[in-house]
XYZ file of C-alpha atoms in Angstrom:
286
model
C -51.989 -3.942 10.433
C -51.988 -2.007 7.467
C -49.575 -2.353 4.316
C -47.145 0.343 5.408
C -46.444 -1.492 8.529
C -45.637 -4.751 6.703
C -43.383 -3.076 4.693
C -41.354 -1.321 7.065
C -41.313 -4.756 9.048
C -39.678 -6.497 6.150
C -36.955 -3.878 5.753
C -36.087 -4.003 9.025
C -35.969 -7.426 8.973
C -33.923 -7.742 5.838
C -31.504 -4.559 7.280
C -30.537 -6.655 10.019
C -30.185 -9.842 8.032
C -27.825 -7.680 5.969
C -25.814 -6.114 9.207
C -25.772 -9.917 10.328
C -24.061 -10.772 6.874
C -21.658 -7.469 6.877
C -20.562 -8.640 10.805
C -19.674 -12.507 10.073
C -17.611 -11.373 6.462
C -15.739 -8.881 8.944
C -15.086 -11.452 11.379
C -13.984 -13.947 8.905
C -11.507 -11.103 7.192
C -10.177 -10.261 10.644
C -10.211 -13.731 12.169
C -6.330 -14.075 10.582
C -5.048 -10.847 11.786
C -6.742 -11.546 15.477
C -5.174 -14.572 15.584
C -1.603 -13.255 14.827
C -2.168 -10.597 17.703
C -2.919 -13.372 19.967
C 0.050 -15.678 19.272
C 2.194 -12.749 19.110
C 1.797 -12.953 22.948
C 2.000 -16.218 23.505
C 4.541 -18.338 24.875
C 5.787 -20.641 21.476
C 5.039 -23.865 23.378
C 1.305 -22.437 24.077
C 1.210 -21.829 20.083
C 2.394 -25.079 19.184
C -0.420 -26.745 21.872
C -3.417 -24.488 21.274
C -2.728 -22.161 18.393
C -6.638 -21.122 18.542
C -7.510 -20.623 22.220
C -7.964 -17.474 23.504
C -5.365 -14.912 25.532
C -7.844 -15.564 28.645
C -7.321 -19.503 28.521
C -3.836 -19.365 28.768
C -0.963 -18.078 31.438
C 2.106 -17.045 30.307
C 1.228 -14.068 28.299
C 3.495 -11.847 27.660
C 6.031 -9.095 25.250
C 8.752 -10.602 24.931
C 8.220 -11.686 21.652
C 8.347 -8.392 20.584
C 11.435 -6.985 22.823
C 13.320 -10.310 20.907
C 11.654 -9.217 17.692
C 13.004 -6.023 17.773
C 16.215 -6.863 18.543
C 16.335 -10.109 16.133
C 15.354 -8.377 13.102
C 17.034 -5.055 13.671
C 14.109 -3.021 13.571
C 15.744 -0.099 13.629
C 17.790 -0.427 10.218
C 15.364 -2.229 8.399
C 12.874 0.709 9.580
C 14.760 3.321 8.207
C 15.476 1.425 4.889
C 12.016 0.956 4.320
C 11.092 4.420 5.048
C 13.634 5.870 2.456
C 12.331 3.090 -0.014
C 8.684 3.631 0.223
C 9.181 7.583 0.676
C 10.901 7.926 -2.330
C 9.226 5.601 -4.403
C 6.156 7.149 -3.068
C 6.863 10.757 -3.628
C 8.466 10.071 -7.474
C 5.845 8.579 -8.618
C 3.079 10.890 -7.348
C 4.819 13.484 -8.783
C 5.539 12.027 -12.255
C 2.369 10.387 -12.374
C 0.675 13.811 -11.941
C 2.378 15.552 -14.776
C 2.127 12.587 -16.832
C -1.748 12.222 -16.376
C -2.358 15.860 -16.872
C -0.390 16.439 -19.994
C -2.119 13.156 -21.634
C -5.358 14.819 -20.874
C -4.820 18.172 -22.094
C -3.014 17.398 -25.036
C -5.262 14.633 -26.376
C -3.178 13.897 -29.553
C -2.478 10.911 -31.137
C 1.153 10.309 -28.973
C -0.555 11.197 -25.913
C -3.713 8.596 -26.849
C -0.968 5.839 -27.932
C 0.965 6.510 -24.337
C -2.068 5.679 -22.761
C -3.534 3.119 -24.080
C 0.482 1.181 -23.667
C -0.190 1.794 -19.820
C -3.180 0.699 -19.217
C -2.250 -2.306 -21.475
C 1.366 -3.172 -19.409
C -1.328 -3.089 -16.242
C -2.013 -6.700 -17.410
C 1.440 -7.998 -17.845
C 2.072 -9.682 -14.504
C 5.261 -9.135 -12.521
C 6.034 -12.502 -11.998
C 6.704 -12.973 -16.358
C 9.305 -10.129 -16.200
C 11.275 -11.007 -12.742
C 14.053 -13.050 -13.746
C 14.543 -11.112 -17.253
C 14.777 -7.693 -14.861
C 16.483 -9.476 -12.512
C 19.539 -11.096 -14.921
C 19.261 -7.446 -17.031
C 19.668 -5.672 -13.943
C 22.233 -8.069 -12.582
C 24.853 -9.440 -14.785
C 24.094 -6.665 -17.293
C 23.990 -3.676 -16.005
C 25.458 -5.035 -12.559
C 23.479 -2.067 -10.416
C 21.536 -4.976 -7.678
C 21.633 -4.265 -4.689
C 21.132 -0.480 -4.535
C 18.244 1.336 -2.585
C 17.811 3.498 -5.871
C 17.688 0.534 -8.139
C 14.807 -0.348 -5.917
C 13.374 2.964 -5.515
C 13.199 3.247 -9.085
C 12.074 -0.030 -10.181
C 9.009 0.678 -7.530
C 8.638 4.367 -9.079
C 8.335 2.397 -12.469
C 6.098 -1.048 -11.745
C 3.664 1.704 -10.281
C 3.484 4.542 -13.412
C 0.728 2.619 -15.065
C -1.873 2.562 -12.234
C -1.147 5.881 -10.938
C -1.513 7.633 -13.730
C -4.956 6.112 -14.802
C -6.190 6.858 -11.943
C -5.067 10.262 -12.188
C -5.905 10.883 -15.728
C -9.540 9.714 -14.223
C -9.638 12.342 -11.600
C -7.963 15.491 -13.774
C -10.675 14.586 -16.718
C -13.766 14.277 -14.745
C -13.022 16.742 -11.770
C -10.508 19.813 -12.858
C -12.292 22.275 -15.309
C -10.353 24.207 -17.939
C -11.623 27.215 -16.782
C -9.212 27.378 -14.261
C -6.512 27.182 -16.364
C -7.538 29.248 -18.749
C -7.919 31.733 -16.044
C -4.359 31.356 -14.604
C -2.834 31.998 -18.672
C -4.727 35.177 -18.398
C -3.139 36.460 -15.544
C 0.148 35.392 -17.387
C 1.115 32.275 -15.362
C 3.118 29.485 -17.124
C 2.043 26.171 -18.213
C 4.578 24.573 -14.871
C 2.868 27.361 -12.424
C -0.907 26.637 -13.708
C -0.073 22.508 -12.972
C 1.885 23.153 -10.071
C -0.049 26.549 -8.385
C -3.861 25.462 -9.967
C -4.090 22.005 -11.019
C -2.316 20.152 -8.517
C -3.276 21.249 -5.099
C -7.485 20.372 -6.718
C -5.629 16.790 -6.912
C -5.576 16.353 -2.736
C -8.413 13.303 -2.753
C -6.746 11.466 -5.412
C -3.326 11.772 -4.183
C -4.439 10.975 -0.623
C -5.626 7.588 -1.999
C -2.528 6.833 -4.221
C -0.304 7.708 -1.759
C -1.649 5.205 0.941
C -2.035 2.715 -1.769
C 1.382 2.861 -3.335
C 2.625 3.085 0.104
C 1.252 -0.233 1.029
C 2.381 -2.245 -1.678
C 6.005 -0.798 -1.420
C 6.210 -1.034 2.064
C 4.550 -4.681 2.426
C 5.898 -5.554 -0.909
C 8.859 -8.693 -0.219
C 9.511 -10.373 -3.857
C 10.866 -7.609 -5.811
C 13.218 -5.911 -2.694
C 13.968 -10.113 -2.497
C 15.280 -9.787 -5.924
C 17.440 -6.691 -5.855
C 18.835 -6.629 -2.106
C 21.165 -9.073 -0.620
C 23.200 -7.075 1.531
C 21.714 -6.799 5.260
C 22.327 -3.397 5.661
C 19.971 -2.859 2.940
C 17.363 -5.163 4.040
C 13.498 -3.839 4.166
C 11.145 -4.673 7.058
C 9.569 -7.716 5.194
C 12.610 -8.957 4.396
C 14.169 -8.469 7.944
C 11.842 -11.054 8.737
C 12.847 -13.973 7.130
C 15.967 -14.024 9.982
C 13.408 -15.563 12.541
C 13.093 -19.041 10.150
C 15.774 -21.480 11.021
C 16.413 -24.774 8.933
C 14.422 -27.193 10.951
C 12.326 -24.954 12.904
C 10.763 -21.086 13.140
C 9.562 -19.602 16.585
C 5.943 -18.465 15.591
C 5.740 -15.991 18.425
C 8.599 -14.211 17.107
C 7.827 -14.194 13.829
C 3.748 -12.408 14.352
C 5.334 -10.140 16.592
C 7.829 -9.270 14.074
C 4.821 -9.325 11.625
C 2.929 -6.758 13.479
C 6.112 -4.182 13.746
C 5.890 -4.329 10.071
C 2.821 -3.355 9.685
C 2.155 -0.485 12.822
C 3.805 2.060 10.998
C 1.442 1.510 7.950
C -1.646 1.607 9.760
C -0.847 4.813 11.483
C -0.369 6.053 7.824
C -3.575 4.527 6.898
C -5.452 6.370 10.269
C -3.805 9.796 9.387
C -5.109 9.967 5.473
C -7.997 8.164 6.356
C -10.583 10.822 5.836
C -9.066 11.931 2.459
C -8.668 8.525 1.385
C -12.702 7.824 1.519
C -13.369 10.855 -0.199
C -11.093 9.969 -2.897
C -12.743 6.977 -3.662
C -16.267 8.499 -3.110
C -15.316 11.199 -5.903
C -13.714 8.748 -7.945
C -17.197 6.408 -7.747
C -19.176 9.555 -8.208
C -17.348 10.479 -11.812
C-alpha cells in the first residue's frame, strides 16, 4: 500500500467523520422544530402523556389543532396586519438604506464618515435599554401607540443601522465607478444613475436583506407587544398569546398556531433562496 493510498484513506475517513458531525448538529437544531410539528397533531392529552413519542406510536392524530388555530387566533386579520407591517417596513428600509449606503460611499467626507461610524456604533445599543423610554416617549408624549405606522416606522428605524452596513459593504467592494461615470456622460442625473445603474447591480444584497429584515419583523413579538393593544391591530405572533389561559394553555393549539406563523415566511425564504446564498457568497468573497 503505497503513501497515496494512506492518504486518501484518511480523508475519507475524516470526510465522513465530518458529514457524521454536520448530520447530528442538524438533528439537534431541528430536533425543536420536529417536535412542534409532531405535537401540533396530537391530541393535548397525548402531549401532556408522551410529549416525545413519535406520530407512529400514537392514535388520535389529527388537524384539528390547526382548523381551531385558525379560527382562535383569527388568522386571517392578524395575517393581513402582519403582511402590511413587514411589507412596509421591509420595502422603506431597503429603499432608504440603499440611498443612504450609496451616498456615504461616494461622498466620503467627513459628515458622511461621522454618519457612519454613529450607525455602526447604535448597532451595539441593545433594544431592550431603550424600550420603556420609546415606549413612555411614544406613549404619554407623543400619544401615537397603537398605530400600524408607528410600528412600521419604528421597524424601518431599529433596522437603518444594519442595512445600511451591509449595503455600504456591497456598493464599495462590488459597484465600480465606471459605471457611473459612464451614465453622467450620457447626461443621466445623479437619482437616474442610483436608481437606473446602481441599484438594479444591488439584487444579491437586497435579496439577503430583504429575507432577513423580513424575518425579524415578521417573527419579531416585543416591540409590536409594546406599541399595539388593540386586536384589530394585532400581528401573527401576537395573535398567539389568545391560546394561554390563566391556569392552563392547550399545547396542540398553540404549535399549530406556531407553525401558521411561520409557513408564510418559509415560502419567502424558498422563493429568494437562490439569491440569498449568492448574496452571502459575494459578501464572503469581498
Amino acid at each position: 500500500m503505497n503513501k497515496t493510498t494512506i492518504g486518501g484513506n484518511k480523508r475519507k475517513a475524516l470526510n465522513i467523520l465530518a458529514m457524521a458531525g454536520l448530520i447530528v448538529v442538524f438533528m439537534a437544531y431541528m430536533f425543536p422544530f420536529l417536535m412542534v410539528v409532531i405535537n401540533s397533531l396530537k391530541q393535548k392529552r397525548d402531549i401532556i402523556k408522551s410529549p416525545f413519542s413519535w406520530l407512529f406510536t400514537i392514535k388520535g392524530l389529527s388537524f384539528d389543532n390547526f382548523v381551531k388555530a385558525f379560527v382562535q387566533m383569527d388568522f386571517l386579520n392578524g395575517f393581513k396586519n402582519s403582511l402590511i407591517v413587514t411589507a412596509s417596513a421591509t420595502i422603506l428600509v431597503t429603499f432608504l438604506a440603499a440611498m443612504l449606503a450609496y451616498y456615504i460611499v461616494r461622498r466620503n467626507n467627513v459628515i458622511s464618515r461621522i454618519a457612519f461610524a454613529l450607525m455602526v456604533a447604535s448597532m451595539i445599543i441593545p433594544f431592550q435599554a431603550i424600550m420603556i423610554p420609546l415606549v413612555s416617549i411614544y406613549g404619554s408624549g407623543l400619544g401615537i401607540l397603537n398605530h400600524r405606522i408607528t410600528l412600521i416606522f419604528m421597524h424601518t428605524g431599529f433596522s437603518m443601522a444594519m442595512s445600511v452596513f451591509m449595503f455600504h459593504g456591497f456598493i464599495k467592494g462590488n459597484i465600480p465607478m465606471a459605471l457611473e461615470e459612464a451614465a453622467y456622460i450620457d447626461g443621466a442625473t445623479h437619482t437616474q444613475t442610483f436608481f437606473q445603474v446602481v441599484f438594479p447591480l444591488l439584487k444579491p444584497i437586497i435579496s439577503t436583506l430583504v429575507i432577513l429584515n423580513a424575518l425579524a419583523f415578521w417573527n419579531d413579538y416585543l416591540l409590536p407587544s409594546l406599541v399595539l393593544t388593540d386586536k384589530e391591530l394585532l400581528t401573527l405572533p401576537l395573535s398567539t398569546y389568545s391560546f394561554y389561559g390563566t391556569y392552563s394553555a392547550d399545547y396542540g393549539t398553540i404549535m399549530a398556531g406556531l407553525l401558521l406563523c411561520v409557513i408564510p415566511i418559509l415560502a419567502l425564504y424558498i422563493v429568494l433562496q437562490k439569491q440569498i446564498i449568492n448574496g452571502v457568497v459575494t459578501g464572503a468573497v469581498k
